[in-house]
mmCIF file of C-alpha atoms in Angstrom:
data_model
loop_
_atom_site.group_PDB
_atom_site.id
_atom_site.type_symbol
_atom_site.label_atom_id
_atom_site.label_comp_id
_atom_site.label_asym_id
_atom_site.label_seq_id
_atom_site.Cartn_x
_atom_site.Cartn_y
_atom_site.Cartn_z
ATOM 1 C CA UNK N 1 -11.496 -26.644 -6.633
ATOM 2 C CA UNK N 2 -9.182 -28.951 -5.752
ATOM 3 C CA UNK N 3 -6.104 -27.186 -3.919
ATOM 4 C CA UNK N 4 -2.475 -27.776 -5.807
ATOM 5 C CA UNK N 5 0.787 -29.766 -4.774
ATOM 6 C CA UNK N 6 2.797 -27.795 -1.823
ATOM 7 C CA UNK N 7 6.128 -28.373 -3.549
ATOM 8 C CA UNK N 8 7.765 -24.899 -4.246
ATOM 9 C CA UNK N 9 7.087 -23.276 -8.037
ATOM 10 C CA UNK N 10 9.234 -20.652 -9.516
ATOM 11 C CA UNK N 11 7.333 -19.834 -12.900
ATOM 12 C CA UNK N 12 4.855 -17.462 -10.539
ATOM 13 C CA UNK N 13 1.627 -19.605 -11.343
ATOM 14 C CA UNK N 14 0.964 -19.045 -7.975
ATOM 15 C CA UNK N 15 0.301 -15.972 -8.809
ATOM 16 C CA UNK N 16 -3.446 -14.624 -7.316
ATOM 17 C CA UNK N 17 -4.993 -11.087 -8.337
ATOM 18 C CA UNK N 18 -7.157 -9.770 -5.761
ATOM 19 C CA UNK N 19 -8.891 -6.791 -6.238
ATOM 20 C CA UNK N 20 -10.263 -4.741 -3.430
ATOM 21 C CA UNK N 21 -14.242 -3.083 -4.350
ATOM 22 C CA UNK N 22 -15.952 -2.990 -1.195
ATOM 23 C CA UNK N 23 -15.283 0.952 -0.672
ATOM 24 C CA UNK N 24 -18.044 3.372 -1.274
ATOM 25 C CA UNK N 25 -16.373 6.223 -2.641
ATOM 26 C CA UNK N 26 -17.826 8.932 -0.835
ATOM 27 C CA UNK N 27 -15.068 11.517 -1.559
ATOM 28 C CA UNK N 28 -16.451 11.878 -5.117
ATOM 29 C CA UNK N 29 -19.908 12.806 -3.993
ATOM 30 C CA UNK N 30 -22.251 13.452 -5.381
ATOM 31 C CA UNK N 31 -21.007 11.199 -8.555
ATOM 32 C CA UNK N 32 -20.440 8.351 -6.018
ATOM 33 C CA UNK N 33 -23.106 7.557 -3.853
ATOM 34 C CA UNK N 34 -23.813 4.182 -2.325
ATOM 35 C CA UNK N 35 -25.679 2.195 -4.679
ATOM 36 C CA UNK N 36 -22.712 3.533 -7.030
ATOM 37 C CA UNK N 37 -19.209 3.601 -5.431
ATOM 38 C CA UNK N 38 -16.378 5.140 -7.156
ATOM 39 C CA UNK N 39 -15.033 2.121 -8.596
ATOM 40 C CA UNK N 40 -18.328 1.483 -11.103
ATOM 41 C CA UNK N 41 -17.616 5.110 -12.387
ATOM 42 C CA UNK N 42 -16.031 6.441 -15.493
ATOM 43 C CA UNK N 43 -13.700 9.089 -14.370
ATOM 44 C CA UNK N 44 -11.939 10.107 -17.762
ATOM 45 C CA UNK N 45 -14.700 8.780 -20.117
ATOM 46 C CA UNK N 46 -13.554 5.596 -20.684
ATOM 47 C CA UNK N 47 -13.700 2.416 -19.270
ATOM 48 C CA UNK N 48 -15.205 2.030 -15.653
ATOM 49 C CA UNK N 49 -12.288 2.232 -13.189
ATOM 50 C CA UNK N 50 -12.714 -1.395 -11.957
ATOM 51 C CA UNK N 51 -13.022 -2.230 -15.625
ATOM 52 C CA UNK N 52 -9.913 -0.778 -16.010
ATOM 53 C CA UNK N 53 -8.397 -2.608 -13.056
ATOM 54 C CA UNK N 54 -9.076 -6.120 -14.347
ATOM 55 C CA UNK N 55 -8.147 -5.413 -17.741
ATOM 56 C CA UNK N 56 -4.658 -3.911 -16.055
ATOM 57 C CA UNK N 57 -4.775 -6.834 -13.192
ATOM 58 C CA UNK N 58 -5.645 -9.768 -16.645
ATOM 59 C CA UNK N 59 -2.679 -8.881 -18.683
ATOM 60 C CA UNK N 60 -0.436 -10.228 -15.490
ATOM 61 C CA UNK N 61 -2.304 -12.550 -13.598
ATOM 62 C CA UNK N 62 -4.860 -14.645 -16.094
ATOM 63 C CA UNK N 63 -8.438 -14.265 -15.201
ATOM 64 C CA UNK N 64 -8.634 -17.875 -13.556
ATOM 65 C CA UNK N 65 -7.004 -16.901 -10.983
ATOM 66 C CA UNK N 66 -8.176 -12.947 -10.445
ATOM 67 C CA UNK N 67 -10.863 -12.436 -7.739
ATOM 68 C CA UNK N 68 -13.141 -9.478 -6.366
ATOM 69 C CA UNK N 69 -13.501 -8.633 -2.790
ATOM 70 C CA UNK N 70 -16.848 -6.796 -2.174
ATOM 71 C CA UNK N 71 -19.997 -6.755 -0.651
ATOM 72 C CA UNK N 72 -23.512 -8.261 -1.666
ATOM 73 C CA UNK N 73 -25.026 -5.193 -2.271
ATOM 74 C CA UNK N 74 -22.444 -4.482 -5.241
ATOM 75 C CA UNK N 75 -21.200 -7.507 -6.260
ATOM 76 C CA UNK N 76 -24.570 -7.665 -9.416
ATOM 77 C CA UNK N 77 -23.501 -4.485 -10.401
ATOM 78 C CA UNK N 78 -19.614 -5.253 -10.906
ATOM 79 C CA UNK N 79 -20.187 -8.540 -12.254
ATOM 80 C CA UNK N 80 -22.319 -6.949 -15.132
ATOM 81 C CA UNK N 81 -19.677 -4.876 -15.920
ATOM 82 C CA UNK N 82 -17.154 -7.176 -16.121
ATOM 83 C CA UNK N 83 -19.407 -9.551 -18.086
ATOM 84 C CA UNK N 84 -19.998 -6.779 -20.572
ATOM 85 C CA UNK N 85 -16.120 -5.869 -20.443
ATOM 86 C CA UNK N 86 -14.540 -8.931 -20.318
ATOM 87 C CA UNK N 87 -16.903 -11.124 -22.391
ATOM 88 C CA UNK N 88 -16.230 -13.716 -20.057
ATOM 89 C CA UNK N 89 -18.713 -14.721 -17.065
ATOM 90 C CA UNK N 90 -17.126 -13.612 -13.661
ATOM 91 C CA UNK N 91 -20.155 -15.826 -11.482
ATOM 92 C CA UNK N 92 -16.765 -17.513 -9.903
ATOM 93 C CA UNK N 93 -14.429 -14.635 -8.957
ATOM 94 C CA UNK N 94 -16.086 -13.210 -5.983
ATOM 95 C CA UNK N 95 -15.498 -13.611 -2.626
ATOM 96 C CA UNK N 96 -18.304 -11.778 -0.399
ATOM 97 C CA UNK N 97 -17.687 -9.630 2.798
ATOM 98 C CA UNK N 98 -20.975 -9.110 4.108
ATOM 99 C CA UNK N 99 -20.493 -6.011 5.452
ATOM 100 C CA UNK N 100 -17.265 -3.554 4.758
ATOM 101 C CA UNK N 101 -14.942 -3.859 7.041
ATOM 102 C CA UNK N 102 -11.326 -2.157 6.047
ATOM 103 C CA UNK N 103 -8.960 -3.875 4.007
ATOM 104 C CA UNK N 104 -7.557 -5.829 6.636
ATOM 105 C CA UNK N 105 -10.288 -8.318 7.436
ATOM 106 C CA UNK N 106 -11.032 -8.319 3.233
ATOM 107 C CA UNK N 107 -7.338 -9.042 3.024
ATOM 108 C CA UNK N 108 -7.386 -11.938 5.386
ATOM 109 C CA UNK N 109 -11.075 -13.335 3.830
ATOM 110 C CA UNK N 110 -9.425 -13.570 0.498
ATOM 111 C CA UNK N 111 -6.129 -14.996 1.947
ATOM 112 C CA UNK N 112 -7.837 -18.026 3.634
ATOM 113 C CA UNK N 113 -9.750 -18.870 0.530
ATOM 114 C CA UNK N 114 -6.707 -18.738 -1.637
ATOM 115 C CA UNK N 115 -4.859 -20.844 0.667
ATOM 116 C CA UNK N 116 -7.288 -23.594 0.005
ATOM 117 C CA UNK N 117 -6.836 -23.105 -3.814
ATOM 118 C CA UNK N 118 -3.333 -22.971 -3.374
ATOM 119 C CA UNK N 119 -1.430 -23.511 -0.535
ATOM 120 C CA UNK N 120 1.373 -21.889 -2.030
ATOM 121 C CA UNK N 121 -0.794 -18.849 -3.267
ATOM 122 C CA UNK N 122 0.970 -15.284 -3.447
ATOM 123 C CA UNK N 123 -1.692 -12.418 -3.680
ATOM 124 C CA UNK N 124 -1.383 -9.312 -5.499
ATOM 125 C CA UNK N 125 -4.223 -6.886 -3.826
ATOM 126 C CA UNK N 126 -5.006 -3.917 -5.848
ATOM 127 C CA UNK N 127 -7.716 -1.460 -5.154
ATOM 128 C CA UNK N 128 -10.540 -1.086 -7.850
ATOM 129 C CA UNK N 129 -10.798 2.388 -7.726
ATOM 130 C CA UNK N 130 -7.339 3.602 -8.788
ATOM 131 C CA UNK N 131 -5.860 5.164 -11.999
ATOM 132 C CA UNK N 132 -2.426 3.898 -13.686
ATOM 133 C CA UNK N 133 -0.954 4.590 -17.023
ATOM 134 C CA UNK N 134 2.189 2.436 -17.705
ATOM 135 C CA UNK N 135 0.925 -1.098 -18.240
ATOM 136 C CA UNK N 136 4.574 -2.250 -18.471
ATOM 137 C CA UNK N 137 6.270 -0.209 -15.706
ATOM 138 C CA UNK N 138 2.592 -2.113 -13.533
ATOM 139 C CA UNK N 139 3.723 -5.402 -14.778
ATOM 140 C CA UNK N 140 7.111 -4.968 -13.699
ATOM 141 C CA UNK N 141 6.549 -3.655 -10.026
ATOM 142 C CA UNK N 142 4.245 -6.369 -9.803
ATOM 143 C CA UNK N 143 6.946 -9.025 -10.869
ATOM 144 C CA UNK N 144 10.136 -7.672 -9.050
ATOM 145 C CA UNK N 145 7.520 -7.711 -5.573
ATOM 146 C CA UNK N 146 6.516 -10.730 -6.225
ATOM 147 C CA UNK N 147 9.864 -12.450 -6.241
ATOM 148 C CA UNK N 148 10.441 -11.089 -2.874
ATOM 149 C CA UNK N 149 7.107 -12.172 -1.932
ATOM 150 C CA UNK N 150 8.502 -15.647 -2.924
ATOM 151 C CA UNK N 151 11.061 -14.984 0.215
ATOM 152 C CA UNK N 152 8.016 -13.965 3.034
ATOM 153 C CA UNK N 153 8.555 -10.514 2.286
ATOM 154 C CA UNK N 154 4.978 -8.451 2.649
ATOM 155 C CA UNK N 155 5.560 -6.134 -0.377
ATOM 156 C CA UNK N 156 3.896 -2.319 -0.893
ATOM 157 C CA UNK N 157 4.624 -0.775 -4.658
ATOM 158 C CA UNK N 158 5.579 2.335 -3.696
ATOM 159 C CA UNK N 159 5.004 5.241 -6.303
ATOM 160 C CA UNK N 160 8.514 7.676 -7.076
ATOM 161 C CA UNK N 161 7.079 11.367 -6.371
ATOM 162 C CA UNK N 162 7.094 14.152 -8.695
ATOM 163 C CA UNK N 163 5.998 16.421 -6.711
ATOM 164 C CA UNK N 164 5.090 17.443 -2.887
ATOM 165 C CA UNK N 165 1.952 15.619 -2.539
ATOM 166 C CA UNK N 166 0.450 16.211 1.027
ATOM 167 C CA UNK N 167 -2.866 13.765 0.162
ATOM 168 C CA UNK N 168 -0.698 10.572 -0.002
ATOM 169 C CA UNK N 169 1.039 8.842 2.883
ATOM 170 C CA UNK N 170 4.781 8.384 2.539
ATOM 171 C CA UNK N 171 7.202 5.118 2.221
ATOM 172 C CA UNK N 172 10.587 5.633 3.863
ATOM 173 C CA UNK N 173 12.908 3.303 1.804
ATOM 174 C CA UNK N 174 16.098 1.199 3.608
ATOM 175 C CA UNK N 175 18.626 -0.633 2.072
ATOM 176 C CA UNK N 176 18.187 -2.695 -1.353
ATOM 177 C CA UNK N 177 17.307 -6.385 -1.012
ATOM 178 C CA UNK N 178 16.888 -7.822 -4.184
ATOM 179 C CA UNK N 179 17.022 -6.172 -7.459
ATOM 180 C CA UNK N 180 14.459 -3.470 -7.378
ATOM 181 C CA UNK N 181 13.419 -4.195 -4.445
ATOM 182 C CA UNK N 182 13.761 -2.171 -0.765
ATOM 183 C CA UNK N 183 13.198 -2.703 2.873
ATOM 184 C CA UNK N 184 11.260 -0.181 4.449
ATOM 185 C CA UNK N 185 12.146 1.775 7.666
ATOM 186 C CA UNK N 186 8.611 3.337 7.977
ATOM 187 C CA UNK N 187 5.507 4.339 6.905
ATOM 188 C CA UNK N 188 4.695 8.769 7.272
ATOM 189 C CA UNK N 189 0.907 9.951 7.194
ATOM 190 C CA UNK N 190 0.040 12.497 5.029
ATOM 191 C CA UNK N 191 2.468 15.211 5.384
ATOM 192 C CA UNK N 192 2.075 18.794 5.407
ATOM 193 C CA UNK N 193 3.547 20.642 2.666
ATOM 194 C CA UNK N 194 7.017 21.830 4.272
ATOM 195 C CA UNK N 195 7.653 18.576 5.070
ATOM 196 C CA UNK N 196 6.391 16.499 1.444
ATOM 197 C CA UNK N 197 8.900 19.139 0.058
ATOM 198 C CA UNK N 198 11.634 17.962 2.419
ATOM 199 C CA UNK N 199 10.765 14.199 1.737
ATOM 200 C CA UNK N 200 11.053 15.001 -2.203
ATOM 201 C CA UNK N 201 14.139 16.494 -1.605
ATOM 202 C CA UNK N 202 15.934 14.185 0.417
ATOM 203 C CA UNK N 203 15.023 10.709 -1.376
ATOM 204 C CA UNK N 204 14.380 7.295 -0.784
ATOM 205 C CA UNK N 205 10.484 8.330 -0.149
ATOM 206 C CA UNK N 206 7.791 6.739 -2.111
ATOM 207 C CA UNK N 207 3.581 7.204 -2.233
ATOM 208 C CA UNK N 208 2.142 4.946 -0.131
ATOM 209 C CA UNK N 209 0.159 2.928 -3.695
ATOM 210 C CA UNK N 210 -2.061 0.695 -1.910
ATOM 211 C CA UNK N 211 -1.049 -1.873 -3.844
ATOM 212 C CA UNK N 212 0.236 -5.095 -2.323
ATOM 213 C CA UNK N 213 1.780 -8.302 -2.590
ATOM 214 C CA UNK N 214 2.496 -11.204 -0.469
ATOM 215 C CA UNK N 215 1.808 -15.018 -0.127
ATOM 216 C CA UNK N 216 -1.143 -15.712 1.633
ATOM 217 C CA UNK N 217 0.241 -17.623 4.485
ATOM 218 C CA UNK N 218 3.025 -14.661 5.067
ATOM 219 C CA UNK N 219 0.138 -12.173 5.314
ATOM 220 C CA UNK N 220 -2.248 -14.715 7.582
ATOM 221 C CA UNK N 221 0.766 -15.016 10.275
ATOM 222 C CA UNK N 222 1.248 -11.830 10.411
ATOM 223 C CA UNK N 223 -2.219 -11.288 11.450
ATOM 224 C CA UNK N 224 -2.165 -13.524 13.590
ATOM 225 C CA UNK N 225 0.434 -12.221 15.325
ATOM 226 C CA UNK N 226 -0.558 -8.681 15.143
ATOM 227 C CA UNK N 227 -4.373 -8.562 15.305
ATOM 228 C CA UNK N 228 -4.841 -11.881 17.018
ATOM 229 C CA UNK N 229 -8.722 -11.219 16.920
ATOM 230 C CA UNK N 230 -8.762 -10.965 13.123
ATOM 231 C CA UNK N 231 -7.159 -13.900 13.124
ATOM 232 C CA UNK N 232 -9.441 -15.781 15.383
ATOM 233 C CA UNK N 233 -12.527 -14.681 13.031
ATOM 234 C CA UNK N 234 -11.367 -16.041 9.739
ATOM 235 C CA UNK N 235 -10.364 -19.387 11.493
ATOM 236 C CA UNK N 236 -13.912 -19.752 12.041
ATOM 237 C CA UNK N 237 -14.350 -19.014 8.239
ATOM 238 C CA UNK N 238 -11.231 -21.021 7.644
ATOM 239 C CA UNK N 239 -13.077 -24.242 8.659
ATOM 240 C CA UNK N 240 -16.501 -23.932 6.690
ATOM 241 C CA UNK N 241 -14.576 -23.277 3.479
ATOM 242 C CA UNK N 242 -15.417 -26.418 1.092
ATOM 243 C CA UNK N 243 -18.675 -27.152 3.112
ATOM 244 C CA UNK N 244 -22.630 -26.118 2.964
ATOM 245 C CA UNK N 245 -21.743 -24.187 6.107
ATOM 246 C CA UNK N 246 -19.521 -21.039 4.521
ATOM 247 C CA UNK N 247 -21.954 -18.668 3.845
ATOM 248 C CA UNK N 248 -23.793 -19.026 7.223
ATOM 249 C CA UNK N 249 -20.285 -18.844 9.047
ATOM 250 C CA UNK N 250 -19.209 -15.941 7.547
ATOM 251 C CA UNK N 251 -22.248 -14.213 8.323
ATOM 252 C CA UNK N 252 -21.990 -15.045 11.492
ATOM 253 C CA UNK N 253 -18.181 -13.667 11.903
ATOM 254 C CA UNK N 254 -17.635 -10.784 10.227
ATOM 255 C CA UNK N 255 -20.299 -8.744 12.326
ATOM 256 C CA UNK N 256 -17.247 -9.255 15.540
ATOM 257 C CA UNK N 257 -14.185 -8.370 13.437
ATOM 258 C CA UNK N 258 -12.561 -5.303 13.830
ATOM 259 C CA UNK N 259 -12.590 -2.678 11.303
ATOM 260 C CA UNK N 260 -9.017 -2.095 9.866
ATOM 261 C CA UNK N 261 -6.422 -1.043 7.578
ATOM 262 C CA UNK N 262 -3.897 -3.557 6.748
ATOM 263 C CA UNK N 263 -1.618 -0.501 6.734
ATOM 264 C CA UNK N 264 -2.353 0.098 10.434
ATOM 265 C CA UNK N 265 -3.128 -3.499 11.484
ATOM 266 C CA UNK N 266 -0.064 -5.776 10.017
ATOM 267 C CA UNK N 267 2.270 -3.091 7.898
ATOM 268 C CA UNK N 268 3.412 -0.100 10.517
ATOM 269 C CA UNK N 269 4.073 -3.816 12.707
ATOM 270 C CA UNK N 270 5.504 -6.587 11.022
ATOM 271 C CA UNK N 271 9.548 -6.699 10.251
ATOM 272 C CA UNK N 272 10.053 -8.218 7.232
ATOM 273 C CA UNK N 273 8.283 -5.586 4.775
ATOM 274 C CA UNK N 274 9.324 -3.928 1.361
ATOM 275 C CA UNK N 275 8.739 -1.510 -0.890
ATOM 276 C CA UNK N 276 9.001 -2.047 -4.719
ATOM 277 C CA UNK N 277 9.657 1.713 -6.274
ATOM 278 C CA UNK N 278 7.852 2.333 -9.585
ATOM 279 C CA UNK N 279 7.986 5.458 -11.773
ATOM 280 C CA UNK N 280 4.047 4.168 -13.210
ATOM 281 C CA UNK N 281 1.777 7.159 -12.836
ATOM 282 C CA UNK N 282 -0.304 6.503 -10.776
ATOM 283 C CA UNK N 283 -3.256 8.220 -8.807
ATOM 284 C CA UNK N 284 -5.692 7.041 -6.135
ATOM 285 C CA UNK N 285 -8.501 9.342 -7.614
ATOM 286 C CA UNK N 286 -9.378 10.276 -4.106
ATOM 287 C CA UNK N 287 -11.097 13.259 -4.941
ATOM 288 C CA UNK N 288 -12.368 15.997 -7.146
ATOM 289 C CA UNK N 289 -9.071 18.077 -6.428
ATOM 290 C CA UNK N 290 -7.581 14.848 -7.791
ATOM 291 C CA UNK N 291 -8.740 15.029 -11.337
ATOM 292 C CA UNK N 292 -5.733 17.519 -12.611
ATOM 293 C CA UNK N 293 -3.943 14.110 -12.196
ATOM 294 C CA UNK N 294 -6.156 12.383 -14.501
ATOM 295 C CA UNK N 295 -7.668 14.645 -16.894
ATOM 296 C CA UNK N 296 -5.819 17.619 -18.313
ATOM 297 C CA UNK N 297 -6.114 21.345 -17.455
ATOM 298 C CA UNK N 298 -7.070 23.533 -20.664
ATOM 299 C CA UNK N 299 -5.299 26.862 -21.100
ATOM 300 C CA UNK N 300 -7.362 28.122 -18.045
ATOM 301 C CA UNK N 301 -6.154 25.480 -15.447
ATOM 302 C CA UNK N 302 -9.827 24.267 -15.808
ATOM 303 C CA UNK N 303 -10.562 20.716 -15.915
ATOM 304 C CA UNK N 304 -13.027 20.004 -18.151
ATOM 305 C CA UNK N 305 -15.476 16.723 -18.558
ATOM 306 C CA UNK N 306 -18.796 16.315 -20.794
ATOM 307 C CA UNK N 307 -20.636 18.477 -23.057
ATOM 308 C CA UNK N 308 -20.398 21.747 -21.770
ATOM 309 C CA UNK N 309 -19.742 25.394 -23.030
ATOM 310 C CA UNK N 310 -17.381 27.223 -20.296
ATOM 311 C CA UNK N 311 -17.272 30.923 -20.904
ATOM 312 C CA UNK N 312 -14.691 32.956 -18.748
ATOM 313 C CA UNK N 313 -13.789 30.205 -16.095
ATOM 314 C CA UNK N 314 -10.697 29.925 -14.434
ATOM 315 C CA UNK N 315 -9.254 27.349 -12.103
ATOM 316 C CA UNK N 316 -12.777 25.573 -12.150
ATOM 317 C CA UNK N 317 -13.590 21.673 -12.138
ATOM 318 C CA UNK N 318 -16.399 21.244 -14.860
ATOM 319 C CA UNK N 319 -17.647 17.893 -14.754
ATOM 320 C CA UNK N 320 -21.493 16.464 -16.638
ATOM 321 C CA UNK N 321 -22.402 13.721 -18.507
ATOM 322 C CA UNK N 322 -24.224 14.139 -22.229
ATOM 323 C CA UNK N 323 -26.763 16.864 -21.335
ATOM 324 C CA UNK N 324 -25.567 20.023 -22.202
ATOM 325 C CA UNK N 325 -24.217 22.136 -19.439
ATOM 326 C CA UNK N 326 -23.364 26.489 -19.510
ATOM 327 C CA UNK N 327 -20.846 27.653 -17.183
ATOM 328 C CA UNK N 328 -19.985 31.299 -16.737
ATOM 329 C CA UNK N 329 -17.492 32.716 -14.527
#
């Protein structure tokens, strides 16, 4: 494809969806297992939750220019979904990690690709494996962090708590930047609960979404700054892209990188990052214990999936597909 003019476009068309399935999933065992990760699951009966994703990820960024991250073992699988969903063919929208390797190195292999397509490409990375209600209150966080994106900000949606989660990290907000948009003065692992209560109390904290955006270039310098062999890895991709040679060079490099969270690799580092606060609800679905966020308790506080007949349980997840299951406290 033939990359587009460098001169500076405010209408976002630059605007790239990348979408994060390389993950297996293995909190949700035994439902996820290898050969199917999280994301190709139906959690609340619906659509799959990387179905879900791209439908959520296609009503912002047109499916042109939306692309899946993932490995070569389930890239058949989520293409045949998305076929089947979409009624488009998705043969085009994958880029291939050949091994999983954190979402920094995935990060930085999309980033050099969509550099070539567009040098002055701004990336929206969203996991496949996550649950959101609030289309519009999505499309807006996505907006409002991509116009600081425009400015070389590297931009986290961060989710307004309801309530003292301890299974999220934490986004400690700084002064407003733009409209709707805040610096951030750090990032808090997981808290325990005395101290998710104080952080609920106090303000200014957000969930730690997962959800990203930044241009491509921003992200690429900052990784080459901060995790300089990264960076020295996807160079070598860098220069096969557009040749016979890709393939066999990115086989050949991703064995050496380091596995890595962008969180811990660029984010906790760089200086110039923000957090876009959204009120979307929003869970990560990471696991079982998670479901009260997704499906809702009956009168018992169970939660309830499938046909089943629950006699005298309480507090209980009940989870099956169409055979008929019994339970009995």
């Amino acid at each position: 494809m033939k990359a587009k003019s460098k001169k500076k476009r405010n209408n976002l068309s630059n605007l790239y969806t990348v979408i994060i399935a390389g993950g297996s999933g293995t909190r949700f065992w035994p439902l996820s297992r290898e050969e199917t990760p999280k994301q190709l699951l139906s959690i609340d009966g619906k659509e799959t939750l990387i179905q879900a994703t791209v439908k959520r990820a296609c009503s912002t960024v047109p499916f042109e220019r939306t692309y899946i991250v993932t490995g070569p073992g389930q890239a058949e699988s989520i293409r045949l979904q998305l076929n089947a969903s979409t009624g488009v063919d998705w043969d085009n929208n994958f880029i291939i990690e050949p091994e999983a390797k954190n979402t920094a190195p995935a990060i930085g292999l999309a980033a050099i690709h969509l550099k070539h397509l567009d040098p002055d490409a701004i990336m929206v990375v969203l996991p496949s494996d996550h649950i959101i209600r609030n289309k519009n209150k999505f499309r807006d966080a996505i907006m409002l962090g991509a116009k600081a994106a425009e400015e070389n900000y590297l931009v986290t949606i961060g989710i307004k708590p309801d309530k003292p989660e301890t299974g999220y990290g934490y986004i400690k907000s700084g002064k407003m930047i733009r409209r709707g948009v805040r610096s951030v003065k750090e990032f808090r692992e997981k808290p325990a609960k005395d101290e998710a209560i104080r952080y609920l109390r106090a303000g200014g904290y957000f969930w730690n979404s997962g959800i990203f955006i930044w241009r491509a270039e921003a992200v690429l310098n900052e990784i080459k700054k901060h995790m300089p062999g990264l960076y020295k890895g996807l160079m070598d991709i860098d220069r096969a892209i557009g040749t016979k040679n890709l393939k066999k060079a990115t086989n050949a490099a991703f064995p050496r990188l380091k596995s890595e969270s962008i969180d811990y690799g660029v984010l906790e580092k760089a200086r110039k990052v923000a957090v876009a606060p959204s009120a979307m609800k929003w869970s990560d679905v990471g696991s079982w214990h998670a479901l009260d966020n997704v499906l809702r308790p009956d009168i018992d506080k169970n939660i309830k999936k499938g046909n089943l007949i629950s006699i005298d349980n309480e507090n209980s997840i009940l989870y099956c597909g169409n055979r008929l299951v019994a339970a009995m406290g």
